[in-house]
Tab-separated table of C-alpha atoms in Angstrom:
chain	number	residue	atom	x	y	z
A	1	LYS	CA	92.760	56.771	-34.110
A	2	ALA	CA	90.306	55.137	-36.007
A	3	GLY	CA	87.178	57.416	-36.696
A	4	VAL	CA	83.570	56.979	-35.937
A	5	THR	CA	82.152	53.902	-37.721
A	6	GLN	CA	78.595	52.892	-38.493
A	7	THR	CA	76.936	49.834	-39.580
A	8	PRO	CA	75.558	49.206	-41.886
A	9	ARG	CA	76.037	52.030	-44.217
A	10	TYR	CA	72.853	51.085	-46.032
A	11	LEU	CA	69.612	49.480	-45.300
A	12	ILE	CA	66.382	49.064	-46.787
A	13	LYS	CA	63.349	47.922	-44.869
A	14	THR	CA	59.650	47.902	-45.328
A	15	ARG	CA	57.060	49.773	-43.086
A	16	GLY	CA	56.116	47.841	-39.826
A	17	GLN	CA	59.473	46.278	-39.444
A	18	GLN	CA	62.324	47.289	-36.913
A	19	VAL	CA	65.863	48.138	-37.537
A	20	THR	CA	68.855	48.498	-35.301
A	21	LEU	CA	71.786	50.579	-36.326
A	22	SER	CA	75.403	50.518	-34.793
A	23	CYS	CA	77.975	53.119	-33.985
A	24	SER	CA	81.303	52.448	-32.555
A	25	PRO	CA	82.776	55.845	-31.250
A	26	ILE	CA	86.385	56.808	-31.337
A	27	SER	CA	88.754	55.207	-28.862
A	28	GLY	CA	88.410	56.920	-25.382
A	29	HIS	CA	85.236	58.600	-26.267
A	30	ARG	CA	82.360	58.296	-23.880
A	31	SER	CA	79.672	60.216	-25.272
A	32	VAL	CA	77.613	59.329	-28.342
A	33	SER	CA	75.008	61.121	-29.706
A	34	TRP	CA	72.450	60.180	-32.612
A	35	TYR	CA	70.992	62.486	-35.060
A	36	GLN	CA	68.462	62.194	-37.866
A	37	GLN	CA	68.774	63.912	-41.095
A	38	THR	CA	65.873	64.404	-44.010
A	39	PRO	CA	65.600	66.670	-46.215
A	40	GLY	CA	62.407	68.373	-44.605
A	41	GLN	CA	63.365	68.657	-41.239
A	42	GLY	CA	67.244	68.936	-41.564
A	43	LEU	CA	69.484	67.583	-38.556
A	44	GLN	CA	67.638	66.564	-35.470
A	45	PHE	CA	69.005	65.359	-32.260
A	46	LEU	CA	67.809	61.840	-31.143
A	47	PHE	CA	69.419	61.257	-27.928
A	48	GLU	CA	72.767	61.215	-26.214
A	49	TYR	CA	74.487	58.607	-24.073
A	50	PHE	CA	77.430	59.039	-21.814
A	51	SER	CA	78.948	56.234	-19.657
A	52	GLU	CA	76.011	53.949	-20.559
A	53	THR	CA	73.217	56.427	-19.400
A	54	GLN	CA	71.147	58.545	-21.465
A	55	ARG	CA	71.800	62.298	-20.726
A	56	ASN	CA	69.457	63.863	-23.099
A	57	LYS	CA	66.590	62.797	-25.582
A	58	GLY	CA	65.050	64.879	-28.386
A	59	ASN	CA	61.566	65.006	-29.467
A	60	PHE	CA	61.072	61.736	-30.874
A	61	PRO	CA	58.487	59.212	-30.466
A	62	GLY	CA	59.199	56.153	-28.309
A	63	ARG	CA	59.614	54.039	-31.312
A	64	PHE	CA	62.820	55.534	-31.357
A	65	SER	CA	65.353	53.832	-28.667
A	66	GLY	CA	68.941	53.599	-27.873
A	67	ARG	CA	71.565	52.120	-25.611
A	68	GLN	CA	75.010	52.224	-24.946
A	69	PHE	CA	77.201	49.523	-23.906
A	70	SER	CA	80.417	49.399	-21.599
A	71	ASN	CA	82.667	49.846	-24.374
A	72	SER	CA	80.971	52.767	-25.484
A	73	ARG	CA	79.635	51.351	-28.545
A	74	SER	CA	75.797	52.310	-29.306
A	75	GLU	CA	72.942	51.282	-30.900
A	76	MET	CA	69.648	52.691	-31.832
A	77	ASN	CA	66.463	50.769	-32.629
A	78	VAL	CA	63.503	51.987	-34.601
A	79	SER	CA	60.276	49.871	-34.303
A	80	THR	CA	57.423	49.776	-36.250
A	81	LEU	CA	59.099	51.809	-39.175
A	82	GLU	CA	57.288	54.403	-40.874
A	83	LEU	CA	58.069	55.787	-44.521
A	84	GLY	CA	58.766	59.283	-42.757
A	85	ASP	CA	61.525	57.309	-40.824
A	86	SER	CA	63.617	57.248	-44.153
A	87	ALA	CA	66.577	59.122	-43.408
A	88	LEU	CA	70.452	59.599	-43.040
A	89	TYR	CA	71.111	58.600	-39.319
A	90	LEU	CA	74.328	60.195	-37.942
A	91	CYS	CA	76.319	58.889	-34.943
A	92	ALA	CA	78.758	61.568	-33.168
A	93	SER	CA	81.115	60.959	-30.546
A	94	SER	CA	82.877	63.111	-28.036
A	95	PRO	CA	85.615	62.962	-25.246
A	96	ALA	CA	82.909	64.715	-22.899
A	97	GLY	CA	81.189	67.410	-24.577
A	98	ASP	CA	81.686	70.296	-27.244
A	99	THR	CA	83.360	69.068	-30.398
A	100	GLN	CA	81.553	66.194	-32.024
A	101	TYR	CA	83.027	63.737	-34.331
A	102	PHE	CA	80.464	62.162	-36.946
A	103	GLY	CA	80.502	58.938	-38.382
A	104	PRO	CA	79.916	58.552	-42.123
A	105	GLY	CA	76.039	57.832	-41.223
A	106	THR	CA	73.523	55.017	-42.089
A	107	ARG	CA	70.931	55.917	-45.264
A	108	LEU	CA	67.748	54.068	-44.128
A	109	THR	CA	65.011	53.617	-46.803
A	110	VAL	CA	61.811	52.578	-45.891
A	111	LEU	CA	59.534	51.169	-48.463
B	1	SER	CA	62.970	73.074	-33.562
B	2	GLN	CA	66.107	74.469	-35.192
B	3	GLN	CA	68.057	76.636	-32.969
B	4	GLY	CA	70.387	77.874	-35.904
B	5	GLU	CA	69.196	79.411	-39.242
B	6	GLU	CA	71.721	79.817	-41.802
B	7	ASP	CA	71.587	82.853	-44.366
B	8	PRO	CA	72.028	82.555	-47.299
B	9	GLN	CA	70.399	78.898	-47.921
B	10	ALA	CA	72.648	78.382	-51.103
B	11	LEU	CA	75.706	80.440	-52.358
B	12	SER	CA	77.482	80.180	-55.670
B	13	ILE	CA	80.945	81.840	-55.935
B	14	GLN	CA	83.973	81.460	-58.094
B	15	GLU	CA	87.262	79.913	-56.844
B	16	GLY	CA	89.382	82.648	-55.279
B	17	GLU	CA	86.278	84.564	-53.862
B	18	ASN	CA	85.572	84.691	-50.441
B	19	ALA	CA	82.227	82.960	-49.021
B	20	THR	CA	80.146	84.579	-45.836
B	21	MET	CA	77.705	82.530	-44.182
B	22	ASN	CA	75.508	83.810	-41.476
B	23	CYS	CA	73.820	81.838	-38.632
B	24	SER	CA	71.262	83.468	-35.913
B	25	TYR	CA	69.934	81.367	-33.148
B	26	LYS	CA	67.343	81.801	-30.286
B	27	THR	CA	68.537	81.157	-26.972
B	28	SER	CA	71.728	81.691	-24.977
B	29	ILE	CA	74.385	79.064	-25.839
B	30	ASN	CA	77.546	77.608	-24.243
B	31	ASN	CA	79.091	77.653	-27.738
B	32	LEU	CA	78.573	77.524	-31.385
B	33	GLN	CA	79.975	75.281	-33.897
B	34	TRP	CA	80.283	75.096	-37.265
B	35	TYR	CA	80.278	71.800	-39.759
B	36	ARG	CA	80.874	70.856	-43.159
B	37	GLN	CA	78.816	68.109	-45.131
B	38	ASN	CA	80.141	66.711	-48.359
B	39	SER	CA	77.301	65.198	-50.328
B	40	GLY	CA	74.921	63.491	-47.731
B	41	ARG	CA	78.010	62.355	-46.028
B	42	GLY	CA	79.013	62.463	-42.186
B	43	LEU	CA	79.794	65.986	-40.902
B	44	VAL	CA	83.101	67.207	-40.096
B	45	HIS	CA	83.987	69.807	-37.533
B	46	LEU	CA	85.487	72.951	-38.640
B	47	ILE	CA	85.530	75.324	-35.739
B	48	LEU	CA	84.168	76.184	-32.313
B	49	ILE	CA	83.545	79.499	-30.818
B	50	ARG	CA	82.708	79.773	-27.292
B	51	SER	CA	80.137	82.399	-25.807
B	52	ASN	CA	82.644	84.590	-24.327
B	53	GLU	CA	84.811	84.750	-27.529
B	54	ARG	CA	84.042	87.169	-30.386
B	55	GLU	CA	86.271	85.910	-33.250
B	56	LYS	CA	88.349	82.845	-33.956
B	57	HIS	CA	90.413	82.112	-36.707
B	58	SER	CA	91.407	78.456	-38.203
B	59	GLY	CA	93.577	78.485	-41.622
B	60	ARG	CA	91.242	80.067	-44.031
B	61	LEU	CA	88.257	80.055	-41.802
B	62	ARG	CA	87.086	82.811	-39.843
B	63	VAL	CA	84.269	83.041	-37.535
B	64	THR	CA	82.707	85.791	-35.646
B	65	LEU	CA	80.028	85.677	-32.766
B	66	ASP	CA	77.834	88.375	-31.539
B	67	THR	CA	75.946	87.080	-28.438
B	68	SER	CA	73.865	90.484	-28.198
B	69	LYS	CA	72.402	89.789	-31.605
B	70	LYS	CA	72.447	85.835	-31.146
B	71	SER	CA	74.191	85.706	-34.551
B	72	SER	CA	77.581	84.004	-36.062
B	73	SER	CA	79.334	84.317	-39.444
B	74	LEU	CA	81.692	82.123	-41.045
B	75	LEU	CA	84.322	83.563	-43.724
B	76	ILE	CA	85.916	81.215	-45.950
B	77	THR	CA	88.817	82.973	-47.829
B	78	ALA	CA	90.336	82.345	-51.163
B	79	SER	CA	87.682	79.601	-51.638
B	80	ARG	CA	88.582	76.526	-53.721
B	81	ALA	CA	86.534	74.018	-55.741
B	82	ALA	CA	86.956	71.476	-52.866
B	83	ASP	CA	85.158	74.007	-50.468
B	84	THR	CA	81.922	72.838	-52.348
B	85	ALA	CA	79.667	71.483	-49.598
B	86	SER	CA	76.981	72.155	-47.152
B	87	TYR	CA	77.935	74.139	-43.906
B	88	PHE	CA	76.085	73.994	-40.827
B	89	CYS	CA	76.140	76.070	-37.742
B	90	ALA	CA	75.270	74.017	-34.626
B	91	ALA	CA	74.374	75.518	-31.191
B	92	ALA	CA	75.347	73.869	-27.793
B	93	LEU	CA	72.894	75.136	-25.422
B	94	ASP	CA	74.027	76.124	-21.656
B	95	SER	CA	73.181	72.648	-20.542
B	96	GLY	CA	76.235	70.952	-19.989
B	97	TYR	CA	75.492	68.243	-22.527
B	98	SER	CA	76.838	67.359	-25.795
B	99	THR	CA	73.439	68.056	-27.618
B	100	LEU	CA	73.816	70.249	-30.851
B	101	THR	CA	70.845	72.264	-32.195
B	102	PHE	CA	71.826	72.495	-36.162
B	103	GLY	CA	70.350	74.893	-38.599
B	104	LYS	CA	69.259	74.039	-41.990
B	105	GLY	CA	72.653	74.795	-43.674
B	106	THR	CA	74.060	76.847	-46.513
B	107	MET	CA	74.858	75.093	-49.677
B	108	LEU	CA	78.067	76.446	-51.008
B	109	LEU	CA	79.155	75.690	-54.836
B	110	VAL	CA	82.632	76.964	-55.679
B	111	SER	CA	83.017	76.789	-59.407
B	112	PRO	CA	86.541	76.528	-60.965
């Protein structure tokens, strides 16, 4: 099976812009989670989707949102970008929970 | 807030030596997982140990879990240069969801 894919791999944006990141899970996996990784805060959970429904949400402002489509592909959106949003955004899929299979990440730089 | 806290933050050893990393967590968990990350890339799942298990092996990896002390350890035996990476423990809370709460990781450097 193909692994988790994330697009784009690298992104440069300026403050105030918005960005959409995409994640395609492993075939058959219905759970998709998103994480933000920064040198200061480490890996932090953003949200999890299961069968198009948000099951859990981390402690992030409303500027961060996501959705999942019927084919389990997921997108996350960050509006009104701030310098502190520069990070590696990781997507992970899981058949139903427990072990997470991570994609290579999207590195977002906000100037 | 971080659930898992790894110790040490960095570890430097020679090839062939064993590497031990420790992790502590704060609340009750469903399971605890260990992941490896190479140079800011995606995470690779290494091993999962459930709250009712005390020890688990996978190849050169040995994981222990002590729920009374809320701690876990990862032992890599006979380390290789290719084991150089950051290692994270991740707690899956007793919520039934897939959410993982990660520690800040241990950077392992294995020199030839």
